[in-house]
DNA sequence: GACCTGCTGCGGTATG
């Protein structure tokens, strides 16, 4: 069999580049050219883009030469990725002398380019999910997409677990309705539920066996090393900044060409940067920091400098998790718990980007107990355990937005769209009643809002649901997408550049003259000018640290399981791992004052201090489950006899504090405190559920179009937004029985706030475990950090220090 | 003198 002209062109091109087409790339190409859909699973830097890009070109070369407009959509979750991709794709076309135009359509595409695209679409469009939806909100959208035969979704693992993934599912279903032969391909890093990822991509009714999974065979070698502290505290309380080990981290940095130091929070990057600069002034100029609140220009500069090998060290948050390959990076340091094995591996992969090179990651614990995590991470990496990314199900806010998007564009027919939506993974279980509620919602704003005209958005004309009002259409286009951010203020040097963003709550505490540390420099607050925080460079070195109110990631269940297994082993066999040896004094104290739980034991500690009566429980299930369990237990105990608790938790356990003594042992004999019966009811009955749902509702209201977030550039106060979301929540809960969006808020509390599924599994495990209740005279090493955490919420930092000092004096001696 | 908690991502006003 002779090769087609397309194959020959590509072969010649590969030859001229002196480049081998790897076997996984060949497999992907063959499957694609045979008309299949599927997924490519390969690490970054392995050339997975070309695995699909080259066959797309082959197909084009062999196809008849008629103008067809848009034919290929290449979806990327990151704008930053699109430029690199564009360059590589165009270069390939150019070198092969092909007439094939690649365009970019993202938020920063110039308006003239957009207009040009509108008139004449390029053959391939690199696009974000949000911009794709923008295209669907234009008139003639179905004409735009009528010749699209291929959609490639890059970093699908990253999108799938989020509402952006749901957006993608909806768009795919629409594209398949336009062209039933559409070929869908995902590109994904390795995750636990790889098959499910593929199913979500192709839709629930499609047969998984008809699609292809292409795996790159070469495995990335990964070395994990722990940075060990000289000595540890037996009562670990010292925060989670890890700065104590800075000298040892700098030692690592000095041994490598370029190092990335990953931290868990933005303020942590700032403090590490400042500390290193103070102690090692020679790093000035060859060290940078990178996090999500720094101005885009600054971040771009850092990324460029990394490429050009001008930096020895970059301190960053997950803002550098993904995307661009930084070849010069030789080593990665993870400061503090990465919370999941998959994230740890992902970050490790930022180093050693050459094919065949080994990635090296150093784990720097910020707290004595994290030494157990170090061993557990190594376990996870060795056994190749990776967490799942469960897809988002039944997010009605996203669906409502999609209905409006289509109504703003070409309009939709109710029956057809219903069938189409049911063919997505996310909405496969949606009932006809629920759908009808949504139709009502977009046309009248639901029964509780019927009297208000502004919620009547969609009108039915000749069987087609459409948005006729220009104002409604404009407002909708301005507020598309599923990312709802805190409202923030820009920070600008008085006569100079923008530094980045801080949150409103931080600024309200500032007085003119106050010094804070931001973007790697000391700045003095001057004034608030047109919603911009004006600052100048400060002479004073010390200053406040900016704080952002971000999300709190819990420890993954996979990592938790390893920790539960390893804890008892650390005591039984302290010389087995060097981390265990270090931990020995702490574990001895734990064993002396209480006991060290093994994997079959649930430890409960009870004690009394001047603060009151403490109950500590250690399921080792991550802080969200602990929050849920604390609420649950507090509720169940209070039903037995009136009592109130203050709750606190961390990733290992939680505390119930009260001014009354509770005989836990006796109560456990008679009552199933840890039972899964009536679990959801009991959580909803507890005081916090409504408040939690109310907070969740803010995001739902924004996505579903209930709440206009304001015109771009125009500032809207966070308090105002919160207030109107809260008002809507009250009205809708009160006057409507079955409001889908309110129900969704409660559902999200269960799924994401208290991790109901995981809690059930944990409770079931506890039911089979032996429960050991220990009376303690003094707080144990496991209890102490939870107590400190509770105080941290109540006290200012100076007061907290005094308090901790006293506590340490009181509790650290013998027994 | 030691200590500072809490990720990321996108989009956007303008016609016949």
Tab-separated table of N, CA and C in Angstrom, chain A residues 390-391 393 624 684 696 744-758:
chain	number	residue	atom	x	y	z
A	390	UNK	N	-13.557	13.668	39.774
A	390	UNK	CA	-14.944	13.375	39.426
A	390	UNK	C	-15.572	14.541	38.656
A	391	UNK	N	-16.314	14.219	37.584
A	391	UNK	CA	-16.953	15.290	36.827
A	391	UNK	C	-18.080	15.935	37.621
A	393	UNK	N	-21.700	17.078	38.326
A	393	UNK	CA	-22.992	16.578	37.849
A	393	UNK	C	-24.107	17.583	38.117
A	624	UNK	N	-12.186	18.939	55.340
A	624	UNK	CA	-13.597	19.135	54.997
A	624	UNK	C	-14.483	18.065	55.627
A	684	UNK	N	-28.310	18.721	57.458
A	684	UNK	CA	-29.191	19.854	57.155
A	684	UNK	C	-29.813	20.446	58.414
A	696	UNK	N	-22.689	29.334	49.275
A	696	UNK	CA	-22.536	28.675	47.970
A	696	UNK	C	-23.389	29.357	46.910
A	744	UNK	N	-29.608	23.181	44.347
A	744	UNK	CA	-28.220	22.994	43.933
A	744	UNK	C	-27.255	23.516	44.992
A	745	UNK	N	-27.609	24.630	45.616
A	745	UNK	CA	-26.738	25.194	46.654
A	745	UNK	C	-26.556	24.193	47.795
A	746	UNK	N	-27.670	23.568	48.210
A	746	UNK	CA	-27.567	22.568	49.274
A	746	UNK	C	-26.776	21.347	48.801
A	747	UNK	N	-27.023	20.960	47.567
A	747	UNK	CA	-26.305	19.818	47.021
A	747	UNK	C	-24.801	20.090	46.978
A	748	UNK	N	-24.438	21.298	46.605
A	748	UNK	CA	-23.008	21.644	46.553
A	748	UNK	C	-22.389	21.648	47.943
A	749	UNK	N	-23.170	22.045	48.936
A	749	UNK	CA	-22.662	21.974	50.314
A	749	UNK	C	-22.326	20.523	50.651
A	750	UNK	N	-23.249	19.626	50.311
A	750	UNK	CA	-23.017	18.210	50.598
A	750	UNK	C	-21.813	17.676	49.833
A	751	UNK	N	-21.750	17.977	48.557
A	751	UNK	CA	-20.712	17.387	47.724
A	751	UNK	C	-19.338	17.992	47.978
A	752	UNK	N	-19.290	19.317	48.061
A	752	UNK	CA	-17.978	19.962	48.099
A	752	UNK	C	-17.592	20.503	49.463
A	753	UNK	N	-18.583	20.878	50.293
A	753	UNK	CA	-18.228	21.489	51.568
A	753	UNK	C	-17.978	20.433	52.644
A	754	UNK	N	-18.856	19.450	52.712
A	754	UNK	CA	-18.640	18.418	53.734
A	754	UNK	C	-18.264	17.070	53.107
A	755	UNK	N	-18.073	17.065	51.804
A	755	UNK	CA	-17.672	15.849	51.102
A	755	UNK	C	-18.459	14.633	51.567
A	756	UNK	N	-19.776	14.683	51.338
A	756	UNK	CA	-20.685	13.658	51.856
A	756	UNK	C	-20.254	12.222	51.520
A	757	UNK	N	-19.904	11.991	50.255
A	757	UNK	CA	-19.542	10.631	49.839
A	757	UNK	C	-18.370	10.099	50.657
A	758	UNK	N	-17.372	10.958	50.751
A	758	UNK	CA	-16.175	10.554	51.467
A	758	UNK	C	-16.468	10.372	52.952
